[in-house]
Amino acid sequence: MTTTPTVSRATAVAARATDLSKVYGHGETQVVALDQVTVDFRQGEFTAIMGPSGSGKSTLMHCVAGLDSFSSGSVRIGETELSTLKDKQLTQLRRDKIGFIFQAFNLLPTLTALENITLPMDIAGRKPDKQWVQQVIDMLGLSARLSHRPTELSGGQQQRVAVARALASRPEIIFGDEPTGNLDSRSGAEVLGFLRNSVRELGQTVVMVTHDPVAASYADRVIFLADGRIVDEMLHPTADGVLDRMKAFDAKGRTS
C-alpha cells in the first residue's frame, strides 16, 4: 500500500496542521499521540478521519479544533495560528469560527431546541442571521420541534439540533467527534445526510472522526491514521472500500 504522510492540495484551506506532534509523559512513560502530522482541511469539503484505536484520530481533531494543546508544529484556522493565541483569544476563535458536534449531543435540558441552536450566538452577544438560521432549520426538518426541550426529542432529533447549533453561526469549519455514535442506524444516516448536504448545498466545511466505514462513506475523502501518523487517504470513499482499508491496517498490526 502506498503511504501518504502528507495530505495537501493547492486550494482554499479552512484549517491546516503542519508537522503537528502531541506527546504525553516523559522518558519510559512517554506516548507519542501525534508524530509530525501535516494535513489540510479544504473549504467546502467533508473529511472523515479514521484509524485503529489509539491511532491519534481524536487527538488530531482536538488539537486542530483548539480543544487541546500540542507539543510542536503549527495549527491554523484560516490564517490564524493557534499557538500565538492567549486563552481568551482561543476561546473567542472557537466561538466565532468553529462549530462542534459531539457524540453526547451536549444540549442544555432547560432550553428549547431553538434556544439551544442560538445559544453560542446569544453568549457572544451576536444577533443570529434569521434567514440563515431558518434555512438550516428547514434543511434539518426541525421547524415543528423548535419549542420542544431535549427530553421531548428523540436521539436523532437531539443530534439534529446539535448539528443546527453548529451550523447556525456559519463557522469556518465544523468538527464532529463520533457524531452518530449514540444513534441508531436510521437516525445516524439522517444526520450524516444533513452534514453532507450542508457541505454540498451550504458550502460548509466538515471534519468528522469516526470508526464506522458507513459513516465515512458520506465524506468526500477519508484520512487514515496509524501510530500517530497519516498513512493513507481515500477519495470518494465507499463503505466497502473503507472497511477493506481498515482490515488491511488490522492485519498489518497483528503481523508486525
Coordinates of N, CA and C in Angstrom, one line a residue:
M1 N 0.8 -1.2 0.0 CA 0.0 0.0 0.0 C 0.9 1.2 0.0
T2 N 0.5 2.2 -0.8 CA 1.3 3.5 -0.9 C 0.9 4.4 0.3
T3 N 1.9 4.8 1.1 CA 1.6 5.7 2.2 C 1.6 7.1 1.8
T4 N 0.8 7.9 2.5 CA 0.8 9.4 2.2 C 0.9 10.2 3.5
P5 N 2.2 10.3 3.9 CA 2.4 11.0 5.2 C 1.9 12.5 5.2
T6 N 1.9 13.1 4.0 CA 1.4 14.5 3.9 C 0.2 14.5 3.0
V7 N -0.9 15.2 3.5 CA -2.1 15.3 2.7 C -2.3 16.7 2.4
S8 N -2.2 17.2 1.2 CA -2.3 18.6 0.9 C -2.6 18.8 -0.6
R9 N -3.4 19.8 -0.9 CA -3.6 20.2 -2.3 C -3.7 21.7 -2.3
A10 N -3.4 22.3 -3.5 CA -3.5 23.7 -3.7 C -4.9 24.2 -3.9
T11 N -5.5 24.6 -2.8 CA -6.9 25.1 -2.9 C -7.1 25.9 -1.6
A12 N -8.3 26.5 -1.5 CA -8.6 27.3 -0.3 C -8.7 26.3 0.9
V13 N -8.0 26.7 2.0 CA -7.9 25.8 3.2 C -8.6 26.4 4.4
A14 N -9.5 25.6 5.0 CA -10.2 26.1 6.2 C -9.3 25.9 7.5
A15 N -8.6 24.8 7.5 CA -7.7 24.5 8.6 C -6.5 23.7 8.1
R16 N -5.3 24.0 8.8 CA -4.1 23.3 8.4 C -3.3 22.9 9.6
A17 N -2.8 21.7 9.6 CA -1.8 21.3 10.6 C -0.5 21.0 9.9
T18 N 0.6 21.5 10.4 CA 1.9 21.3 9.8 C 2.9 20.8 10.8
D19 N 3.5 19.6 10.5 CA 4.4 18.9 11.4 C 3.9 18.9 12.9
L20 N 2.6 18.6 13.0 CA 2.0 18.6 14.3 C 2.3 17.4 15.1
S21 N 2.8 17.6 16.4 CA 3.1 16.5 17.3 C 2.4 16.7 18.6
K22 N 2.0 15.6 19.2 CA 1.5 15.7 20.6 C 2.1 14.5 21.4
V23 N 2.8 14.9 22.4 CA 3.5 13.9 23.3 C 3.0 14.0 24.7
Y24 N 2.7 12.8 25.2 CA 2.3 12.7 26.6 C 3.4 12.1 27.4
G25 N 3.7 12.6 28.6 CA 4.6 12.0 29.5 C 6.1 12.2 29.1
H26 N 7.0 11.5 29.8 CA 8.4 11.7 29.6 C 9.1 10.3 29.8
G27 N 10.3 10.2 29.2 CA 11.1 9.0 29.4 C 10.4 7.7 29.0
E28 N 10.4 6.7 29.9 CA 9.9 5.4 29.6 C 8.3 5.5 29.5
T29 N 7.7 6.5 30.1 CA 6.2 6.6 30.1 C 5.8 7.4 28.9
Q30 N 6.7 7.9 28.1 CA 6.3 8.8 27.0 C 5.4 8.1 26.0
V31 N 4.4 8.8 25.5 CA 3.5 8.3 24.5 C 3.4 9.4 23.4
V32 N 3.7 9.0 22.2 CA 3.6 9.9 21.1 C 2.2 9.7 20.4
A33 N 1.3 10.6 20.7 CA -0.1 10.5 20.1 C -0.1 11.0 18.7
L34 N 0.6 12.1 18.4 CA 0.7 12.6 17.0 C 2.2 12.8 16.7
D35 N 2.6 12.3 15.5 CA 4.0 12.3 15.1 C 4.2 13.1 13.8
Q36 N 4.4 14.4 13.9 CA 4.7 15.3 12.8 C 3.7 15.1 11.7
V37 N 2.4 15.3 12.0 CA 1.3 15.2 11.0 C 1.2 16.5 10.3
T38 N 1.1 16.4 9.0 CA 0.8 17.6 8.1 C -0.5 17.2 7.3
V39 N -1.5 18.1 7.4 CA -2.7 17.8 6.7 C -3.5 19.1 6.5
D40 N -4.1 19.3 5.3 CA -5.0 20.4 5.1 C -6.5 19.9 5.1
F41 N -7.4 20.8 5.6 CA -8.8 20.5 5.5 C -9.4 21.6 4.7
R42 N -9.8 21.3 3.5 CA -10.1 22.3 2.5 C -11.5 22.8 2.6
Q43 N -11.7 24.0 2.2 CA -13.1 24.7 2.3 C -14.1 23.9 1.5
G44 N -15.3 23.8 2.0 CA -16.4 23.2 1.2 C -16.2 21.7 1.0
E45 N -15.5 21.0 1.9 CA -15.2 19.6 1.8 C -15.6 18.9 3.1
F46 N -16.0 17.6 3.0 CA -16.3 16.8 4.1 C -15.2 15.7 4.2
T47 N -14.5 15.8 5.3 CA -13.4 14.9 5.5 C -13.7 14.0 6.7
A48 N -13.4 12.7 6.6 CA -13.5 11.8 7.7 C -12.1 11.4 8.1
I49 N -11.9 11.3 9.4 CA -10.6 10.8 10.0 C -10.9 9.4 10.6
M50 N -10.1 8.4 10.2 CA -10.3 7.1 10.7 C -8.9 6.5 11.1
G51 N -9.0 5.4 11.9 CA -7.8 4.7 12.3 C -8.1 3.8 13.4
P52 N -7.2 2.8 13.7 CA -7.4 1.9 14.8 C -7.5 2.7 16.1
S53 N -8.0 2.0 17.2 CA -8.0 2.6 18.5 C -6.6 3.0 18.9
G54 N -6.4 4.2 19.4 CA -5.1 4.7 19.8 C -4.3 5.2 18.6
S55 N -4.9 5.4 17.5 CA -4.1 5.9 16.3 C -3.8 7.4 16.3
G56 N -4.6 8.1 17.2 CA -4.4 9.6 17.2 C -5.5 10.4 16.5
K57 N -6.5 9.7 16.1 CA -7.5 10.4 15.3 C -8.3 11.5 16.1
S58 N -8.7 11.2 17.3 CA -9.4 12.1 18.1 C -8.4 13.2 18.6
T59 N -7.2 12.9 18.9 CA -6.2 13.8 19.3 C -5.9 14.8 18.2
L60 N -5.9 14.4 17.0 CA -5.7 15.3 15.8 C -6.8 16.3 15.7
M61 N -8.0 15.8 15.8 CA -9.2 16.7 15.7 C -9.2 17.7 16.8
H62 N -8.9 17.2 18.1 CA -8.9 18.1 19.2 C -7.9 19.2 19.1
C63 N -6.7 18.8 18.6 CA -5.6 19.8 18.5 C -6.0 20.8 17.4
V64 N -6.5 20.4 16.3 CA -6.8 21.3 15.2 C -7.9 22.2 15.5
A65 N -8.9 21.7 16.3 CA -10.0 22.4 16.7 C -9.8 23.4 17.9
G66 N -8.6 23.4 18.4 CA -8.3 24.2 19.5 C -8.8 23.8 20.9
L67 N -9.2 22.5 21.0 CA -9.7 21.9 22.2 C -8.6 21.3 23.1
D68 N -7.4 21.1 22.5 CA -6.3 20.5 23.2 C -5.0 21.2 22.7
S69 N -4.0 21.3 23.6 CA -2.7 21.9 23.2 C -1.9 20.8 22.4
F70 N -0.8 21.3 21.7 CA 0.0 20.4 21.0 C 1.5 20.7 21.4
S71 N 2.3 19.7 21.2 CA 3.7 19.8 21.7 C 4.6 20.6 20.8
S72 N 4.4 20.4 19.5 CA 5.2 21.1 18.5 C 4.5 21.1 17.2
G73 N 4.9 22.0 16.3 CA 4.3 22.1 15.0 C 3.4 23.3 14.9
S74 N 2.5 23.4 14.0 CA 1.6 24.5 13.7 C 0.2 24.1 13.4
V75 N -0.7 24.9 13.9 CA -2.1 24.7 13.5 C -2.7 26.1 13.1
R76 N -3.4 26.1 12.0 CA -4.0 27.4 11.6 C -5.5 27.1 11.3
I77 N -6.3 28.0 11.7 CA -7.7 28.1 11.3 C -7.8 29.3 10.4
G78 N -8.0 29.1 9.1 CA -7.9 30.2 8.2 C -6.5 30.6 8.2
E79 N -6.3 31.9 8.5 CA -4.9 32.5 8.5 C -4.4 32.7 10.0
T80 N -5.2 32.2 10.9 CA -4.9 32.4 12.3 C -4.1 31.2 12.9
E81 N -2.9 31.5 13.4 CA -2.1 30.5 14.0 C -2.5 30.3 15.5
L82 N -2.9 29.1 15.9 CA -3.4 28.9 17.2 C -2.4 29.0 18.3
S83 N -1.2 28.7 18.0 CA -0.1 28.8 19.1 C 0.2 30.2 19.5
T84 N -0.2 31.2 18.7 CA 0.0 32.6 19.1 C -1.1 33.2 19.9
L85 N -2.2 32.4 20.1 CA -3.3 33.0 20.8 C -3.3 32.7 22.3
K86 N -3.7 33.7 23.1 CA -3.9 33.5 24.5 C -5.2 32.8 24.8
D87 N -5.4 32.4 26.0 CA -6.6 31.6 26.3 C -7.9 32.3 25.9
K88 N -8.0 33.5 26.2 CA -9.2 34.3 25.9 C -9.4 34.4 24.4
Q89 N -8.3 34.6 23.6 CA -8.4 34.7 22.2 C -8.8 33.4 21.6
L90 N -8.2 32.3 22.1 CA -8.6 31.0 21.6 C -10.0 30.6 21.9
T91 N -10.5 31.0 23.0 CA -12.0 30.8 23.3 C -12.8 31.6 22.3
Q92 N -12.4 32.8 22.0 CA -13.2 33.6 21.1 C -13.1 33.0 19.7
L93 N -12.0 32.5 19.3 CA -11.9 31.9 18.0 C -12.8 30.6 17.9
R94 N -12.8 29.8 18.9 CA -13.6 28.6 18.9 C -15.1 29.0 18.8
R95 N -15.4 30.1 19.5 CA -16.8 30.5 19.5 C -17.2 31.1 18.2
D96 N -16.3 31.9 17.5 CA -16.7 32.6 16.3 C -16.4 31.9 15.0
K97 N -15.5 31.0 15.0 CA -15.0 30.4 13.7 C -15.2 28.9 13.6
I98 N -15.5 28.2 14.7 CA -15.6 26.8 14.8 C -16.9 26.3 15.3
G99 N -17.5 25.3 14.7 CA -18.7 24.6 15.2 C -18.3 23.2 15.7
F100 N -19.0 22.7 16.7 CA -18.7 21.4 17.2 C -20.0 20.6 17.3
I101 N -19.8 19.3 17.0 CA -20.9 18.3 17.1 C -20.3 17.1 17.9
F102 N -20.8 16.8 19.0 CA -20.3 15.8 19.9 C -21.2 14.6 19.9
Q103 N -20.7 13.4 20.3 CA -21.4 12.2 20.4 C -22.6 12.3 21.4
A104 N -22.3 13.1 22.5 CA -23.3 13.1 23.6 C -24.3 14.3 23.4
F105 N -24.3 14.9 22.2 CA -25.3 16.0 21.9 C -24.9 17.3 22.6
N106 N -24.7 17.2 24.0 CA -24.4 18.4 24.8 C -25.4 19.6 24.6
L107 N -26.7 19.2 24.7 CA -27.8 20.2 24.7 C -28.1 20.6 26.2
L108 N -28.5 21.8 26.4 CA -28.9 22.2 27.7 C -30.4 21.8 27.9
P109 N -30.7 21.0 29.0 CA -32.0 20.5 29.1 C -33.1 21.5 29.4
T110 N -32.7 22.7 30.0 CA -33.7 23.7 30.3 C -34.1 24.6 29.2
L111 N -33.4 24.5 28.1 CA -33.6 25.3 26.9 C -34.4 24.6 25.8
T112 N -35.2 25.3 25.0 CA -35.9 24.7 23.9 C -34.9 24.4 22.8
A113 N -35.4 23.7 21.8 CA -34.5 23.4 20.7 C -33.9 24.7 20.0
L114 N -34.8 25.7 19.8 CA -34.4 26.9 19.2 C -33.4 27.6 20.1
E115 N -33.6 27.7 21.4 CA -32.7 28.3 22.3 C -31.3 27.6 22.3
N116 N -31.3 26.3 22.2 CA -30.1 25.6 22.1 C -29.3 25.9 20.8
I117 N -30.1 26.1 19.7 CA -29.5 26.4 18.4 C -28.8 27.7 18.4
T118 N -29.4 28.7 19.0 CA -28.9 30.1 19.0 C -28.0 30.4 20.2
L119 N -27.8 29.4 21.1 CA -27.1 29.7 22.4 C -25.7 30.3 22.2
P120 N -24.8 29.7 21.3 CA -23.5 30.2 21.1 C -23.5 31.7 20.7
M121 N -24.4 32.1 19.9 CA -24.5 33.5 19.4 C -25.1 34.3 20.5
D122 N -26.0 33.8 21.3 CA -26.5 34.6 22.4 C -25.4 34.9 23.4
I123 N -24.6 33.9 23.7 CA -23.5 34.1 24.7 C -22.5 35.1 24.1
A124 N -22.3 35.1 22.8 CA -21.3 36.0 22.2 C -21.9 37.4 22.0
G125 N -23.2 37.6 22.3 CA -23.9 38.8 22.1 C -24.1 39.2 20.7
R126 N -24.2 38.2 19.8 CA -24.4 38.4 18.4 C -25.8 38.1 18.0
K127 N -26.3 38.9 17.1 CA -27.7 38.6 16.6 C -27.6 37.5 15.5
P128 N -28.4 36.5 15.6 CA -28.4 35.5 14.5 C -28.9 36.0 13.2
D129 N -28.4 35.5 12.1 CA -28.9 35.8 10.8 C -30.2 35.0 10.6
K130 N -31.3 35.6 10.8 CA -32.6 34.8 10.9 C -32.8 34.0 9.6
Q131 N -32.5 34.6 8.5 CA -32.7 33.9 7.2 C -31.8 32.6 7.1
W132 N -30.6 32.8 7.5 CA -29.7 31.6 7.5 C -30.1 30.6 8.5
V133 N -30.4 31.0 9.7 CA -30.9 30.0 10.8 C -32.1 29.3 10.3
Q134 N -33.0 30.0 9.7 CA -34.3 29.3 9.2 C -33.9 28.3 8.1
Q135 N -33.0 28.7 7.2 CA -32.5 27.8 6.2 C -32.0 26.5 6.8
V136 N -31.2 26.6 7.8 CA -30.6 25.5 8.5 C -31.7 24.6 9.1
I137 N -32.6 25.3 9.8 CA -33.7 24.6 10.5 C -34.6 23.8 9.5
D138 N -34.9 24.5 8.3 CA -35.7 23.8 7.3 C -34.9 22.6 6.7
M139 N -33.6 22.7 6.5 CA -32.8 21.6 5.9 C -32.8 20.4 6.9
L140 N -32.8 20.7 8.2 CA -32.8 19.7 9.2 C -34.1 19.2 9.6
G141 N -35.2 19.8 9.1 CA -36.6 19.3 9.4 C -36.9 19.5 10.8
L142 N -36.5 20.7 11.4 CA -36.8 20.9 12.8 C -37.9 22.0 13.1
S143 N -38.5 22.5 12.1 CA -39.5 23.6 12.3 C -40.5 23.2 13.3
A144 N -41.0 22.0 13.3 CA -42.1 21.6 14.2 C -41.6 21.2 15.6
R145 N -40.3 21.3 15.8 CA -39.7 20.9 17.1 C -39.0 22.0 17.9
L146 N -39.1 23.2 17.4 CA -38.3 24.3 18.0 C -38.7 24.7 19.4
S147 N -39.9 24.5 19.8 CA -40.4 24.8 21.2 C -40.2 23.6 22.1
H148 N -39.7 22.5 21.6 CA -39.5 21.3 22.5 C -38.2 21.3 23.2
R149 N -38.1 20.8 24.4 CA -36.9 20.7 25.1 C -36.3 19.3 24.8
P150 N -35.0 19.2 25.1 CA -34.3 17.9 24.7 C -35.0 16.6 25.1
T151 N -35.6 16.6 26.4 CA -36.2 15.4 26.9 C -37.4 15.1 26.1
E152 N -37.9 16.0 25.3 CA -39.1 15.8 24.5 C -38.8 15.4 23.0
L153 N -37.5 15.2 22.8 CA -37.0 14.9 21.4 C -36.3 13.5 21.4
S154 N -36.4 12.8 20.3 CA -35.7 11.6 20.1 C -34.2 11.8 20.0
G155 N -33.4 10.8 20.1 CA -32.0 10.9 20.0 C -31.6 11.6 18.7
G156 N -32.2 11.1 17.6 CA -31.9 11.7 16.3 C -32.3 13.1 16.2
Q157 N -33.4 13.5 16.8 CA -33.8 14.9 16.8 C -32.9 15.8 17.6
Q158 N -32.4 15.2 18.7 CA -31.4 16.0 19.6 C -30.2 16.2 18.8
Q159 N -29.7 15.2 18.1 CA -28.4 15.4 17.3 C -28.7 16.3 16.1
R160 N -29.9 16.4 15.6 CA -30.1 17.3 14.5 C -30.1 18.8 15.1
V161 N -30.6 18.9 16.3 CA -30.5 20.2 17.0 C -29.0 20.6 17.2
A162 N -28.2 19.6 17.6 CA -26.8 19.9 17.8 C -26.1 20.3 16.4
V163 N -26.5 19.6 15.3 CA -26.0 20.0 14.0 C -26.4 21.4 13.7
A164 N -27.7 21.7 13.9 CA -28.2 23.1 13.6 C -27.4 24.1 14.4
R165 N -27.1 23.8 15.7 CA -26.4 24.7 16.6 C -25.0 25.0 16.0
A166 N -24.4 23.9 15.5 CA -23.0 24.1 14.9 C -23.1 24.9 13.6
L167 N -24.1 24.8 12.8 CA -24.2 25.4 11.5 C -24.7 26.9 11.7
A168 N -25.5 27.2 12.8 CA -26.2 28.4 12.8 C -25.4 29.7 12.8
S169 N -24.2 29.6 13.3 CA -23.3 30.8 13.3 C -22.4 30.9 12.1
R170 N -22.6 30.0 11.1 CA -21.8 30.0 9.9 C -20.3 29.9 10.2
P171 N -19.9 28.9 10.9 CA -18.5 28.9 11.2 C -17.6 28.5 10.0
E172 N -16.3 28.8 10.1 CA -15.4 28.5 9.0 C -15.3 26.9 8.8
I173 N -15.4 26.2 9.9 CA -15.2 24.8 9.9 C -16.0 24.1 11.1
I174 N -16.5 22.9 10.8 CA -17.3 22.2 11.8 C -16.5 20.9 12.1
F175 N -16.3 20.6 13.4 CA -15.7 19.3 13.8 C -16.7 18.4 14.5
G176 N -16.8 17.2 14.1 CA -17.7 16.2 14.7 C -16.9 15.0 15.2
D177 N -17.1 14.8 16.5 CA -16.4 13.7 17.2 C -17.4 12.5 17.4
E178 N -17.3 11.5 16.5 CA -18.2 10.4 16.5 C -19.7 10.9 16.6
P179 N -20.1 11.8 15.8 CA -21.4 12.5 15.9 C -22.6 11.5 15.8
T180 N -22.4 10.3 15.3 CA -23.6 9.4 15.2 C -23.4 8.2 16.1
G181 N -22.4 8.3 17.0 CA -22.1 7.1 17.8 C -23.2 6.7 18.8
N182 N -24.1 7.6 19.2 CA -25.2 7.3 20.1 C -26.5 7.1 19.4
L183 N -26.5 7.0 18.1 CA -27.7 7.0 17.3 C -27.9 5.6 16.7
D184 N -29.2 5.2 16.4 CA -29.5 4.0 15.7 C -29.1 4.3 14.2
S185 N -29.1 3.3 13.4 CA -28.6 3.4 12.0 C -29.4 4.4 11.2
R186 N -30.8 4.4 11.4 CA -31.6 5.3 10.6 C -31.3 6.7 11.0
S187 N -31.3 7.0 12.3 CA -31.1 8.4 12.7 C -29.7 8.8 12.3
G188 N -28.7 7.9 12.5 CA -27.3 8.2 12.1 C -27.3 8.6 10.6
A189 N -27.9 7.8 9.8 CA -27.9 8.1 8.3 C -28.5 9.5 8.0
E190 N -29.6 9.8 8.8 CA -30.2 11.1 8.6 C -29.2 12.3 8.9
V191 N -28.6 12.1 10.1 CA -27.6 13.2 10.5 C -26.5 13.3 9.5
L192 N -25.9 12.2 9.0 CA -24.8 12.2 8.1 C -25.3 12.8 6.8
G193 N -26.5 12.5 6.4 CA -27.0 13.1 5.1 C -27.1 14.6 5.3
F194 N -27.5 15.1 6.4 CA -27.6 16.5 6.7 C -26.2 17.2 6.6
L195 N -25.3 16.5 7.2 CA -23.9 17.0 7.2 C -23.4 17.1 5.8
R196 N -23.6 16.0 5.0 CA -23.2 16.0 3.6 C -23.9 17.1 2.8
N197 N -25.2 17.3 3.1 CA -25.9 18.4 2.4 C -25.4 19.8 2.8
S198 N -25.0 19.9 4.0 CA -24.5 21.2 4.5 C -23.2 21.6 3.7
V199 N -22.5 20.6 3.3 CA -21.3 20.8 2.5 C -21.7 21.1 1.1
R200 N -22.5 20.3 0.5 CA -22.9 20.5 -0.9 C -23.8 21.7 -1.2
E201 N -24.7 21.9 -0.3 CA -25.7 23.0 -0.5 C -25.4 24.3 0.2
L202 N -24.7 24.2 1.3 CA -24.4 25.5 2.0 C -22.9 25.9 2.0
G203 N -22.1 25.0 1.4 CA -20.7 25.3 1.3 C -19.9 25.2 2.6
Q204 N -20.5 24.4 3.5 CA -19.8 24.2 4.8 C -18.6 23.3 4.7
T205 N -17.7 23.4 5.7 CA -16.5 22.6 5.8 C -16.7 21.7 7.0
V206 N -16.6 20.4 6.8 CA -16.9 19.4 7.9 C -15.7 18.5 8.1
V207 N -15.2 18.3 9.3 CA -14.2 17.3 9.6 C -14.8 16.4 10.7
M208 N -14.8 15.1 10.5 CA -15.5 14.1 11.4 C -14.6 13.0 11.7
V209 N -14.4 12.7 13.0 CA -13.8 11.5 13.5 C -14.8 10.4 13.6
T210 N -14.5 9.2 13.0 CA -15.5 8.1 13.1 C -14.7 6.8 13.1
H211 N -15.3 5.8 13.6 CA -14.8 4.4 13.5 C -15.7 3.6 12.5
D212 N -16.7 4.2 12.0 CA -17.7 3.5 11.2 C -17.5 3.7 9.7
P213 N -17.2 2.6 8.9 CA -17.0 2.8 7.5 C -18.2 3.3 6.8
V214 N -19.4 3.0 7.2 CA -20.6 3.5 6.6 C -20.7 5.1 6.8
A215 N -20.4 5.5 8.0 CA -20.4 7.0 8.2 C -19.3 7.6 7.4
A216 N -18.1 7.0 7.3 CA -17.0 7.6 6.5 C -17.4 7.7 5.0
S217 N -18.3 6.8 4.5 CA -18.6 6.8 3.1 C -19.4 8.1 2.7
Y218 N -20.0 8.8 3.7 CA -20.7 10.1 3.4 C -19.7 11.2 3.1
A219 N -18.4 11.0 3.4 CA -17.4 12.1 3.3 C -16.9 12.2 1.8
D220 N -16.2 13.3 1.5 CA -15.6 13.4 0.2 C -14.2 12.7 0.2
R221 N -13.6 12.6 1.3 CA -12.4 11.9 1.4 C -12.2 11.4 2.9
V222 N -11.4 10.3 3.0 CA -11.1 9.8 4.3 C -9.6 9.8 4.5
I223 N -9.1 10.3 5.7 CA -7.7 10.2 6.1 C -7.5 9.1 7.1
F224 N -6.6 8.3 6.9 CA -6.3 7.2 7.8 C -5.1 7.4 8.6
L225 N -5.2 7.3 9.9 CA -4.1 7.4 10.8 C -3.7 6.1 11.4
A226 N -2.4 5.9 11.7 CA -1.9 4.7 12.5 C -0.7 5.2 13.2
D227 N -0.6 4.9 14.5 CA 0.5 5.2 15.3 C 0.9 6.7 15.2
G228 N -0.1 7.5 15.2 CA 0.1 9.0 15.3 C 0.5 9.6 13.9
R229 N 0.5 8.8 12.9 CA 0.9 9.3 11.5 C -0.2 9.1 10.5
I230 N -0.3 10.0 9.5 CA -1.2 9.8 8.4 C -0.5 8.8 7.5
V231 N -1.2 7.7 7.2 CA -0.7 6.6 6.4 C -1.4 6.4 5.1
D232 N -2.5 7.0 4.9 CA -3.2 6.8 3.7 C -4.4 7.8 3.5
E233 N -4.9 7.9 2.3 CA -6.0 8.8 2.0 C -6.9 8.1 1.0
M234 N -8.2 8.3 1.1 CA -9.1 7.7 0.1 C -10.1 8.8 -0.3
L235 N -10.2 9.0 -1.6 CA -11.1 10.0 -2.2 C -12.4 9.3 -2.6
H236 N -13.5 9.9 -2.6 CA -14.8 9.4 -3.0 C -15.0 8.0 -2.3
P237 N -14.9 7.9 -1.0 CA -14.9 6.6 -0.3 C -16.3 5.9 -0.4
T238 N -16.2 4.6 -0.4 CA -17.4 3.7 -0.2 C -17.2 2.9 1.1
A239 N -18.3 2.5 1.6 CA -18.2 1.7 2.9 C -17.4 0.5 2.8
D240 N -17.5 -0.2 1.7 CA -16.7 -1.5 1.5 C -15.3 -1.1 1.3
G241 N -15.0 0.0 0.6 CA -13.6 0.3 0.4 C -12.9 0.7 1.6
V242 N -13.6 1.5 2.5 CA -13.1 1.9 3.8 C -12.9 0.7 4.7
L243 N -13.8 -0.2 4.7 CA -13.7 -1.4 5.5 C -12.5 -2.3 5.1
D244 N -12.3 -2.4 3.8 CA -11.2 -3.2 3.3 C -9.9 -2.5 3.8
R245 N -9.8 -1.2 3.7 CA -8.6 -0.5 4.1 C -8.3 -0.7 5.6
M246 N -9.4 -0.6 6.4 CA -9.2 -0.8 7.8 C -8.8 -2.2 8.2
K247 N -9.3 -3.2 7.4 CA -8.9 -4.6 7.7 C -7.4 -4.8 7.3
A248 N -7.0 -4.0 6.3 CA -5.6 -4.1 6.0 C -4.7 -3.6 7.1
F249 N -5.1 -2.5 7.7 CA -4.4 -1.9 8.9 C -4.4 -2.9 10.0
D250 N -5.6 -3.5 10.3 CA -5.6 -4.5 11.4 C -4.7 -5.7 11.2
A251 N -4.7 -6.2 9.9 CA -3.8 -7.3 9.6 C -2.4 -7.0 9.8
K252 N -2.0 -5.8 9.3 CA -0.6 -5.3 9.5 C -0.2 -5.2 10.9
G253 N -1.2 -4.7 11.8 CA -0.9 -4.6 13.2 C -0.7 -6.0 13.8
R254 N -1.4 -7.0 13.4 CA -1.3 -8.3 14.0 C 0.0 -9.0 13.6
T255 N 0.5 -8.6 12.4 CA 1.7 -9.3 11.9 C 3.0 -8.6 12.2
S256 N 2.9 -7.3 12.7 CA 4.1 -6.6 12.9 C 4.7 -6.9 14.2

